């Protein structure tokens, strides 16, 4: 029984660390990348991989009960809606007439 | 004995680890504010605020797991819904009516 708990704790640490890593990568991208389209790409990466791994760790912590199911539903919701939101934002930027960055342009 | 009380290293339990990760996420969110404040176009700002909202949802879920208060998850779900609505509504209004801000 305790062995099972130790394996679960190790999995939780692994998942949460992966989530933190991807969220950090995405923060770097959101700050450093040159224009709104590339930022939309890296922002949705934080939302799917970063939040996905972190919430999987939280769901493992809460276990096989009501709150754990809620976390899985939250994970699925974020996984579906956040790329949709990033797509809508990038499309709004295109329809407003923002020109995509190409090599040699100055950073925005 | 729940999994939150399992010690992973030198007196640090899983609950402490989750609290520390929530603190790291708060620091990452502060870094994200740079783009929300500076962002040359409004879409940059909406994007940054969207990522900040997702971070907030994850922080709420972590706090709920670490402090063993499952009520936080309901708040996180509602926050995720509002966050998605905000992004869709603002990007739609900017195209059709020339902006809400």
GROMACS .gro file of C-alpha atoms in nm, chain B:
model
  101
  109UNK     CA    1  -0.284   0.845   0.499
  110UNK     CA    2  -0.342   1.048   0.185
  111UNK     CA    3  -0.085   1.105  -0.088
  112UNK     CA    4  -0.050   1.474   0.012
  113UNK     CA    5   0.135   1.368   0.330
  114UNK     CA    6   0.390   1.143   0.155
  115UNK     CA    7   0.746   1.269   0.206
  116UNK     CA    8   0.942   1.297  -0.118
  117UNK     CA    9   1.276   1.441   0.005
  118UNK     CA   10   1.419   1.575   0.333
  119UNK     CA   11   1.094   1.658   0.507
  120UNK     CA   12   0.922   1.799   0.197
  121UNK     CA   13   0.579   1.645   0.143
  122UNK     CA   14   0.380   1.634  -0.179
  123UNK     CA   15   0.156   1.912  -0.041
  124UNK     CA   16   0.458   2.136   0.017
  125UNK     CA   17   0.581   2.055  -0.335
  126UNK     CA   18   0.246   2.158  -0.485
  127UNK     CA   19   0.249   2.483  -0.287
  128UNK     CA   20   0.603   2.558  -0.411
  129UNK     CA   21   0.502   2.485  -0.772
  130UNK     CA   22   0.210   2.725  -0.732
  131UNK     CA   23   0.458   2.991  -0.616
  132UNK     CA   24   0.679   2.926  -0.923
  133UNK     CA   25   0.372   2.960  -1.145
  134UNK     CA   26   0.295   3.296  -0.982
  135UNK     CA   27   0.649   3.412  -1.073
  136UNK     CA   28   0.599   3.292  -1.434
  137UNK     CA   29   0.270   3.483  -1.445
  138UNK     CA   30   0.450   3.799  -1.335
  139UNK     CA   31   0.690   3.750  -1.629
  140UNK     CA   32   0.388   3.716  -1.859
  141UNK     CA   33   0.265   4.061  -1.743
  142UNK     CA   34   0.550   4.217  -1.944
  143UNK     CA   35   0.374   4.126  -2.268
  144UNK     CA   36   0.032   4.225  -2.136
  145UNK     CA   37   0.159   4.573  -2.050
  146UNK     CA   38   0.393   4.637  -2.343
  147UNK     CA   39   0.229   4.437  -2.626
  148UNK     CA   40   0.221   4.666  -2.930
  149UNK     CA   41  -0.114   4.540  -3.058
  150UNK     CA   42  -0.428   4.460  -2.863
  151UNK     CA   43  -0.414   4.097  -2.975
  152UNK     CA   44  -0.083   4.060  -2.792
  153UNK     CA   45  -0.247   4.179  -2.474
  154UNK     CA   46  -0.547   3.947  -2.511
  155UNK     CA   47  -0.311   3.655  -2.574
  156UNK     CA   48  -0.102   3.734  -2.265
  157UNK     CA   49  -0.411   3.774  -2.047
  158UNK     CA   50  -0.543   3.443  -2.182
  159UNK     CA   51  -0.223   3.261  -2.081
  160UNK     CA   52  -0.235   3.439  -1.742
  161UNK     CA   53  -0.589   3.310  -1.693
  162UNK     CA   54  -0.482   2.952  -1.769
  163UNK     CA   55  -0.199   2.994  -1.517
  164UNK     CA   56  -0.450   3.114  -1.260
  165UNK     CA   57  -0.666   2.807  -1.320
  166UNK     CA   58  -0.368   2.576  -1.265
  167UNK     CA   59  -0.263   2.768  -0.951
  168UNK     CA   60  -0.617   2.738  -0.810
  169UNK     CA   61  -0.624   2.363  -0.879
  170UNK     CA   62  -0.282   2.317  -0.713
  171UNK     CA   63  -0.390   2.512  -0.405
  172UNK     CA   64  -0.710   2.309  -0.387
  173UNK     CA   65  -0.510   1.984  -0.395
  174UNK     CA   66  -0.240   2.097  -0.151
  175UNK     CA   67  -0.472   2.251   0.109
  176UNK     CA   68  -0.730   1.971   0.059
  177UNK     CA   69  -1.010   2.211  -0.027
  178UNK     CA   70  -1.187   2.065  -0.334
  179UNK     CA   71  -1.414   2.373  -0.352
  180UNK     CA   72  -1.130   2.558  -0.525
  181UNK     CA   73  -1.181   2.334  -0.829
  182UNK     CA   74  -1.532   2.471  -0.886
  183UNK     CA   75  -1.390   2.823  -0.888
  184UNK     CA   76  -1.118   2.708  -1.130
  185UNK     CA   77  -1.379   2.562  -1.368
  186UNK     CA   78  -1.584   2.883  -1.371
  187UNK     CA   79  -1.267   3.086  -1.421
  188UNK     CA   80  -1.162   2.873  -1.719
  189UNK     CA   81  -1.505   2.926  -1.878
  190UNK     CA   82  -1.491   3.305  -1.828
  191UNK     CA   83  -1.136   3.313  -1.963
  192UNK     CA   84  -1.238   3.138  -2.286
  193UNK     CA   85  -1.542   3.365  -2.325
  194UNK     CA   86  -1.322   3.674  -2.277
  195UNK     CA   87  -1.078   3.572  -2.550
  196UNK     CA   88  -1.351   3.481  -2.800
  197UNK     CA   89  -1.561   3.791  -2.727
  198UNK     CA   90  -1.276   4.041  -2.754
  199UNK     CA   91  -1.136   3.890  -3.074
  200UNK     CA   92  -1.484   3.891  -3.228
  201UNK     CA   93  -1.559   4.249  -3.126
  202UNK     CA   94  -1.228   4.380  -3.260
  203UNK     CA   95  -1.310   4.241  -3.604
  204UNK     CA   96  -1.675   4.340  -3.625
  205UNK     CA   97  -1.705   4.665  -3.430
  206UNK     CA   98  -1.353   4.804  -3.417
  207UNK     CA   99  -1.270   4.714  -3.061
  208UNK     CA  100  -1.421   4.724  -2.716
  209UNK     CA  101  -1.127   4.882  -2.538
   0.00000   0.00000   0.00000
